[in-house]
CSV table of N, CA and C in Angstrom, one decimal:
chain,number,residue,atom,x,y,z
A,1,UNK,N,-25.5,-5.7,3.0
A,1,UNK,CA,-24.3,-5.1,3.3
A,1,UNK,C,-23.3,-6.1,4.0
A,2,UNK,N,-23.9,-6.8,5.0
A,2,UNK,CA,-23.1,-7.8,5.7
A,2,UNK,C,-22.5,-8.8,4.8
A,3,UNK,N,-23.3,-9.3,3.9
A,3,UNK,CA,-22.8,-10.4,3.0
A,3,UNK,C,-21.7,-9.8,2.1
A,4,UNK,N,-21.8,-8.6,1.6
A,4,UNK,CA,-20.8,-7.9,0.8
A,4,UNK,C,-19.5,-7.8,1.5
A,5,UNK,N,-19.5,-7.4,2.8
A,5,UNK,CA,-18.3,-7.3,3.6
A,5,UNK,C,-17.7,-8.7,3.8
A,6,UNK,N,-18.4,-9.7,4.1
A,6,UNK,CA,-17.9,-11.0,4.2
A,6,UNK,C,-17.3,-11.5,2.9
A,7,UNK,N,-18.0,-11.3,1.8
A,7,UNK,CA,-17.5,-11.7,0.5
A,7,UNK,C,-16.2,-11.0,0.1
A,8,UNK,N,-16.1,-9.7,0.4
A,8,UNK,CA,-14.9,-9.0,0.1
A,8,UNK,C,-13.7,-9.4,1.0
A,9,UNK,N,-14.0,-9.7,2.3
A,9,UNK,CA,-13.0,-10.1,3.2
A,9,UNK,C,-12.4,-11.5,2.7
A,10,UNK,N,-13.3,-12.4,2.4
A,10,UNK,CA,-12.9,-13.7,1.9
A,10,UNK,C,-12.1,-13.5,0.6
A,11,UNK,N,-12.5,-12.7,-0.3
A,11,UNK,CA,-11.8,-12.5,-1.6
A,11,UNK,C,-10.4,-11.9,-1.3
A,12,UNK,N,-10.4,-10.8,-0.6
A,12,UNK,CA,-9.1,-10.1,-0.4
A,12,UNK,C,-8.1,-10.9,0.5
A,13,UNK,N,-8.6,-11.6,1.5
A,13,UNK,CA,-7.6,-12.3,2.4
A,13,UNK,C,-7.3,-13.7,1.9
A,14,UNK,N,-8.4,-14.5,1.7
A,14,UNK,CA,-8.2,-15.9,1.5
A,14,UNK,C,-7.9,-16.2,0.0
A,15,UNK,N,-8.5,-15.4,-0.9
A,15,UNK,CA,-8.3,-15.8,-2.3
A,15,UNK,C,-7.2,-15.0,-3.0
A,16,UNK,N,-6.8,-13.8,-2.4
A,16,UNK,CA,-5.8,-13.0,-3.0
A,16,UNK,C,-4.5,-12.9,-2.2
A,17,UNK,N,-4.7,-12.4,-1.0
A,17,UNK,CA,-3.5,-12.1,-0.2
A,17,UNK,C,-2.7,-13.3,0.3
A,18,UNK,N,-3.3,-14.3,0.9
A,18,UNK,CA,-2.6,-15.4,1.4
A,18,UNK,C,-1.9,-16.2,0.2
A,19,UNK,N,-2.6,-16.5,-0.9
A,19,UNK,CA,-1.9,-17.1,-2.0
A,19,UNK,C,-0.7,-16.3,-2.5
A,20,UNK,N,-0.8,-15.0,-2.6
A,20,UNK,CA,0.3,-14.2,-3.0
A,20,UNK,C,1.5,-14.3,-2.0
A,21,UNK,N,1.2,-14.3,-0.8
A,21,UNK,CA,2.2,-14.4,0.3
A,21,UNK,C,2.9,-15.8,0.1
A,22,UNK,N,2.1,-16.8,0.0
A,22,UNK,CA,2.7,-18.2,-0.2
A,22,UNK,C,3.6,-18.3,-1.4
A,23,UNK,N,3.2,-17.7,-2.5
A,23,UNK,CA,4.0,-17.7,-3.7
A,23,UNK,C,5.3,-16.9,-3.5
A,24,UNK,N,5.2,-15.8,-2.8
A,24,UNK,CA,6.4,-15.0,-2.6
A,24,UNK,C,7.4,-15.7,-1.6
A,25,UNK,N,6.9,-16.3,-0.5
A,25,UNK,CA,7.9,-16.9,0.4
A,25,UNK,C,8.5,-18.2,-0.2
A,26,UNK,N,7.8,-18.8,-1.2
A,26,UNK,CA,8.4,-19.9,-1.9
A,26,UNK,C,9.6,-19.5,-2.7
A,27,UNK,N,9.7,-18.3,-3.1
A,27,UNK,CA,10.8,-17.8,-3.9
A,27,UNK,C,12.0,-17.3,-3.1
A,28,UNK,N,11.8,-17.3,-1.8
A,28,UNK,CA,12.9,-16.7,-0.9
A,28,UNK,C,13.6,-17.8,-0.2
A,29,UNK,N,14.9,-17.6,0.2
A,29,UNK,CA,15.5,-18.6,1.0
A,29,UNK,C,15.3,-18.2,2.5
A,30,UNK,N,15.7,-19.0,3.4
A,30,UNK,CA,15.4,-18.8,4.8
A,30,UNK,C,16.1,-17.5,5.3
A,31,UNK,N,17.3,-17.2,4.9
A,31,UNK,CA,17.9,-15.9,5.3
A,31,UNK,C,17.1,-14.7,4.8
A,32,UNK,N,16.6,-14.8,3.6
A,32,UNK,CA,15.8,-13.6,3.2
A,32,UNK,C,14.5,-13.5,3.9
A,33,UNK,N,13.9,-14.6,4.3
A,33,UNK,CA,12.6,-14.6,5.1
A,33,UNK,C,12.8,-13.9,6.5
A,34,UNK,N,14.0,-14.2,7.1
A,34,UNK,CA,14.2,-13.7,8.4
A,34,UNK,C,15.1,-12.5,8.5
A,35,UNK,N,15.5,-12.0,7.4
A,35,UNK,CA,16.4,-10.8,7.4
A,35,UNK,C,15.7,-9.6,7.9
A,36,UNK,N,16.3,-8.8,8.8
A,36,UNK,CA,15.8,-7.5,9.3
A,36,UNK,C,16.7,-6.5,8.8
A,37,UNK,N,16.3,-5.7,7.8
A,37,UNK,CA,17.2,-4.7,7.2
A,37,UNK,C,17.9,-3.8,8.3
A,38,UNK,N,17.2,-3.5,9.3
A,38,UNK,CA,17.7,-2.7,10.4
A,38,UNK,C,17.0,-3.0,11.7
A,39,UNK,N,17.4,-2.4,12.8
A,39,UNK,CA,16.8,-2.8,14.1
A,39,UNK,C,15.4,-2.2,14.3
A,40,UNK,N,15.0,-1.3,13.4
A,40,UNK,CA,13.6,-0.7,13.5
A,40,UNK,C,12.6,-1.4,12.5
A,41,UNK,N,13.0,-2.4,11.9
A,41,UNK,CA,12.1,-3.1,10.9
A,41,UNK,C,11.9,-4.6,11.3
A,42,UNK,N,10.9,-5.2,10.7
A,42,UNK,CA,10.7,-6.6,11.0
A,42,UNK,C,11.0,-7.4,9.8
A,43,UNK,N,11.2,-8.7,10.0
A,43,UNK,CA,11.5,-9.6,8.9
A,43,UNK,C,10.1,-10.0,8.2
A,44,UNK,N,10.2,-10.6,7.1
A,44,UNK,CA,9.0,-11.1,6.4
A,44,UNK,C,8.4,-12.2,7.3
A,45,UNK,N,9.3,-13.0,7.9
A,45,UNK,CA,8.8,-14.1,8.8
A,45,UNK,C,8.0,-13.5,9.9
A,46,UNK,N,8.5,-12.5,10.5
A,46,UNK,CA,7.8,-11.8,11.7
A,46,UNK,C,6.5,-11.3,11.2
A,47,UNK,N,6.4,-10.7,10.0
A,47,UNK,CA,5.2,-10.1,9.5
A,47,UNK,C,4.2,-11.2,9.2
A,48,UNK,N,4.6,-12.3,8.8
A,48,UNK,CA,3.7,-13.4,8.6
A,48,UNK,C,3.1,-13.9,9.9
A,49,UNK,N,3.9,-14.0,10.9
A,49,UNK,CA,3.4,-14.4,12.2
A,49,UNK,C,2.4,-13.3,12.8
A,50,UNK,N,2.8,-12.1,12.5
A,50,UNK,CA,1.9,-11.0,13.0
A,50,UNK,C,0.6,-11.0,12.2
A,51,UNK,N,0.6,-11.3,11.0
A,51,UNK,CA,-0.7,-11.4,10.2
A,51,UNK,C,-1.5,-12.5,10.8
A,52,UNK,N,-0.9,-13.6,11.1
A,52,UNK,CA,-1.6,-14.7,11.7
A,52,UNK,C,-2.3,-14.3,13.1
A,53,UNK,N,-1.5,-13.6,13.9
A,53,UNK,CA,-1.9,-13.1,15.2
A,53,UNK,C,-3.1,-12.2,15.0
A,54,UNK,N,-3.0,-11.2,14.1
A,54,UNK,CA,-4.0,-10.2,13.9
A,54,UNK,C,-5.3,-10.8,13.4
A,55,UNK,N,-5.2,-11.7,12.4
A,55,UNK,CA,-6.4,-12.3,11.8
A,55,UNK,C,-7.1,-13.2,12.9
A,56,UNK,N,-6.3,-13.9,13.6
A,56,UNK,CA,-6.9,-14.8,14.7
A,56,UNK,C,-7.6,-13.9,15.7
A,57,UNK,N,-6.9,-12.9,16.2
A,57,UNK,CA,-7.5,-12.1,17.3
A,57,UNK,C,-8.7,-11.3,16.8
A,58,UNK,N,-8.6,-10.6,15.7
A,58,UNK,CA,-9.6,-9.7,15.3
A,58,UNK,C,-10.7,-10.3,14.5
A,59,UNK,N,-10.5,-11.4,13.8
A,59,UNK,CA,-11.5,-12.0,12.9
A,59,UNK,C,-12.1,-13.3,13.6
A,60,UNK,N,-11.2,-14.2,13.8
A,60,UNK,CA,-11.6,-15.6,14.2
A,60,UNK,C,-12.2,-15.5,15.7
A,61,UNK,N,-11.6,-14.8,16.6
A,61,UNK,CA,-12.1,-14.8,17.9
A,61,UNK,C,-13.4,-14.0,18.0
A,62,UNK,N,-13.6,-13.1,17.1
A,62,UNK,CA,-14.8,-12.3,17.1
A,62,UNK,C,-16.0,-13.1,16.5
A,63,UNK,N,-15.8,-13.9,15.5
A,63,UNK,CA,-16.9,-14.6,14.8
A,63,UNK,C,-16.9,-16.1,15.0
A,64,UNK,N,-16.0,-16.7,15.8
A,64,UNK,CA,-16.1,-18.1,16.0
A,64,UNK,C,-15.9,-18.3,17.5
A,65,UNK,N,-15.7,-19.6,17.9
A,65,UNK,CA,-15.5,-19.9,19.3
A,65,UNK,C,-14.0,-20.1,19.7
A,66,UNK,N,-13.1,-19.7,18.8
A,66,UNK,CA,-11.7,-19.8,19.0
A,66,UNK,C,-11.3,-18.8,20.1
A,67,UNK,N,-10.5,-19.3,21.1
A,67,UNK,CA,-10.1,-18.5,22.2
A,67,UNK,C,-8.9,-17.6,21.7
A,68,UNK,N,-8.9,-16.4,22.2
A,68,UNK,CA,-7.8,-15.5,21.9
A,68,UNK,C,-6.6,-15.8,22.9
A,69,UNK,N,-5.6,-16.5,22.4
A,69,UNK,CA,-4.4,-16.8,23.2
A,69,UNK,C,-3.2,-16.2,22.5
A,70,UNK,N,-3.4,-15.0,21.9
A,70,UNK,CA,-2.3,-14.4,21.1
A,70,UNK,C,-1.1,-14.1,22.0
A,71,UNK,N,0.1,-14.3,21.5
A,71,UNK,CA,1.3,-14.0,22.1
A,71,UNK,C,2.1,-13.0,21.2
A,72,UNK,N,1.8,-11.7,21.3
A,72,UNK,CA,2.3,-10.8,20.4
A,72,UNK,C,3.9,-10.7,20.4
A,73,UNK,N,4.5,-10.9,21.6
A,73,UNK,CA,5.9,-10.9,21.6
A,73,UNK,C,6.6,-12.0,20.8
A,74,UNK,N,5.9,-13.1,20.7
A,74,UNK,CA,6.4,-14.3,19.9
A,74,UNK,C,6.4,-13.9,18.4
A,75,UNK,N,5.4,-13.1,18.0
A,75,UNK,CA,5.3,-12.7,16.6
A,75,UNK,C,6.6,-11.9,16.2
A,76,UNK,N,7.2,-11.2,17.1
A,76,UNK,CA,8.3,-10.3,16.7
A,76,UNK,C,9.6,-10.8,17.3
A,77,UNK,N,9.6,-12.0,17.8
A,77,UNK,CA,10.9,-12.6,18.3
A,77,UNK,C,11.7,-13.1,17.1
A,78,UNK,N,13.0,-13.3,17.3
A,78,UNK,CA,13.8,-13.9,16.2
A,78,UNK,C,13.5,-15.4,16.2
A,79,UNK,N,12.9,-15.8,15.1
A,79,UNK,CA,12.5,-17.2,15.0
A,79,UNK,C,13.0,-17.9,13.8
A,80,UNK,N,14.3,-17.7,13.5
A,80,UNK,CA,14.9,-18.2,12.3
A,80,UNK,C,14.7,-19.7,12.1
A,81,UNK,N,14.3,-20.4,13.2
A,81,UNK,CA,14.1,-21.9,13.1
A,81,UNK,C,12.8,-22.3,12.4
A,82,UNK,N,11.9,-21.3,12.2
A,82,UNK,CA,10.7,-21.6,11.5
A,82,UNK,C,11.0,-21.5,10.0
A,83,UNK,N,11.0,-22.6,9.3
A,83,UNK,CA,11.3,-22.7,7.9
A,83,UNK,C,10.1,-22.5,7.0
A,84,UNK,N,10.3,-22.6,5.7
A,84,UNK,CA,9.3,-22.4,4.7
A,84,UNK,C,8.1,-23.3,5.0
A,85,UNK,N,8.3,-24.5,5.4
A,85,UNK,CA,7.3,-25.5,5.6
A,85,UNK,C,6.4,-25.0,6.7
A,86,UNK,N,7.0,-24.7,7.9
A,86,UNK,CA,6.2,-24.2,9.0
A,86,UNK,C,5.4,-23.0,8.7
A,87,UNK,N,6.0,-22.0,8.1
A,87,UNK,CA,5.3,-20.7,7.8
A,87,UNK,C,4.2,-21.0,6.8
A,88,UNK,N,4.5,-21.9,5.8
A,88,UNK,CA,3.4,-22.2,4.8
A,88,UNK,C,2.3,-22.9,5.5
A,89,UNK,N,2.6,-23.9,6.4
A,89,UNK,CA,1.5,-24.6,7.1
A,89,UNK,C,0.7,-23.6,8.0
A,90,UNK,N,1.3,-22.6,8.6
A,90,UNK,CA,0.6,-21.6,9.4
A,90,UNK,C,-0.3,-20.8,8.5
A,91,UNK,N,0.1,-20.4,7.4
A,91,UNK,CA,-0.7,-19.6,6.5
A,91,UNK,C,-1.9,-20.4,5.9
A,92,UNK,N,-1.6,-21.7,5.5
A,92,UNK,CA,-2.7,-22.5,5.0
A,92,UNK,C,-3.7,-22.8,6.1
A,93,UNK,N,-3.3,-23.0,7.3
A,93,UNK,CA,-4.2,-23.3,8.4
A,93,UNK,C,-5.0,-22.0,8.7
A,94,UNK,N,-4.4,-20.9,8.6
A,94,UNK,CA,-5.1,-19.6,8.8
A,94,UNK,C,-6.2,-19.4,7.7
A,95,UNK,N,-5.8,-19.7,6.5
A,95,UNK,CA,-6.6,-19.6,5.3
A,95,UNK,C,-7.8,-20.5,5.5
A,96,UNK,N,-7.6,-21.7,5.9
A,96,UNK,CA,-8.7,-22.7,6.1
A,96,UNK,C,-9.7,-22.2,7.2
A,97,UNK,N,-9.1,-21.7,8.3
A,97,UNK,CA,-10.0,-21.3,9.4
A,97,UNK,C,-10.8,-20.0,9.0
A,98,UNK,N,-10.2,-19.1,8.2
A,98,UNK,CA,-10.9,-18.0,7.8
A,98,UNK,C,-12.0,-18.3,6.8
A,99,UNK,N,-11.7,-19.3,5.9
A,99,UNK,CA,-12.7,-19.7,4.9
A,99,UNK,C,-13.9,-20.3,5.6
A,100,UNK,N,-13.6,-21.1,6.7
A,100,UNK,CA,-14.7,-21.7,7.5
A,100,UNK,C,-15.5,-20.6,8.1
A,101,UNK,N,-14.8,-19.6,8.7
A,101,UNK,CA,-15.5,-18.5,9.3
A,101,UNK,C,-16.3,-17.7,8.4
A,102,UNK,N,-15.9,-17.5,7.2
A,102,UNK,CA,-16.6,-16.6,6.2
A,102,UNK,C,-17.7,-17.4,5.5
A,103,UNK,N,-17.7,-18.7,5.5
A,103,UNK,CA,-18.8,-19.5,4.9
A,103,UNK,C,-20.0,-19.6,5.7
């Protein structure tokens, strides 16, 4: 059962979700990535940072020796200065860390 859970997590997160997110953000311009349709919603960029924070806190710190130094407020701040390259690098680094964790 444990191996099945690990296999499915790796498949769903590392092999399906992160590549799809990377493909989608490559099709958007910076304004689209950071646009908040209204004050009660988050931008795509903020959601990517939130994904990184959640995966690090709940998966990596649980199963590796990575320290939980999450800054949740940062994830939802206005960070329009983070461009495609930085967001892509963050997702690829997360994918790499998760792959190591799942192997």
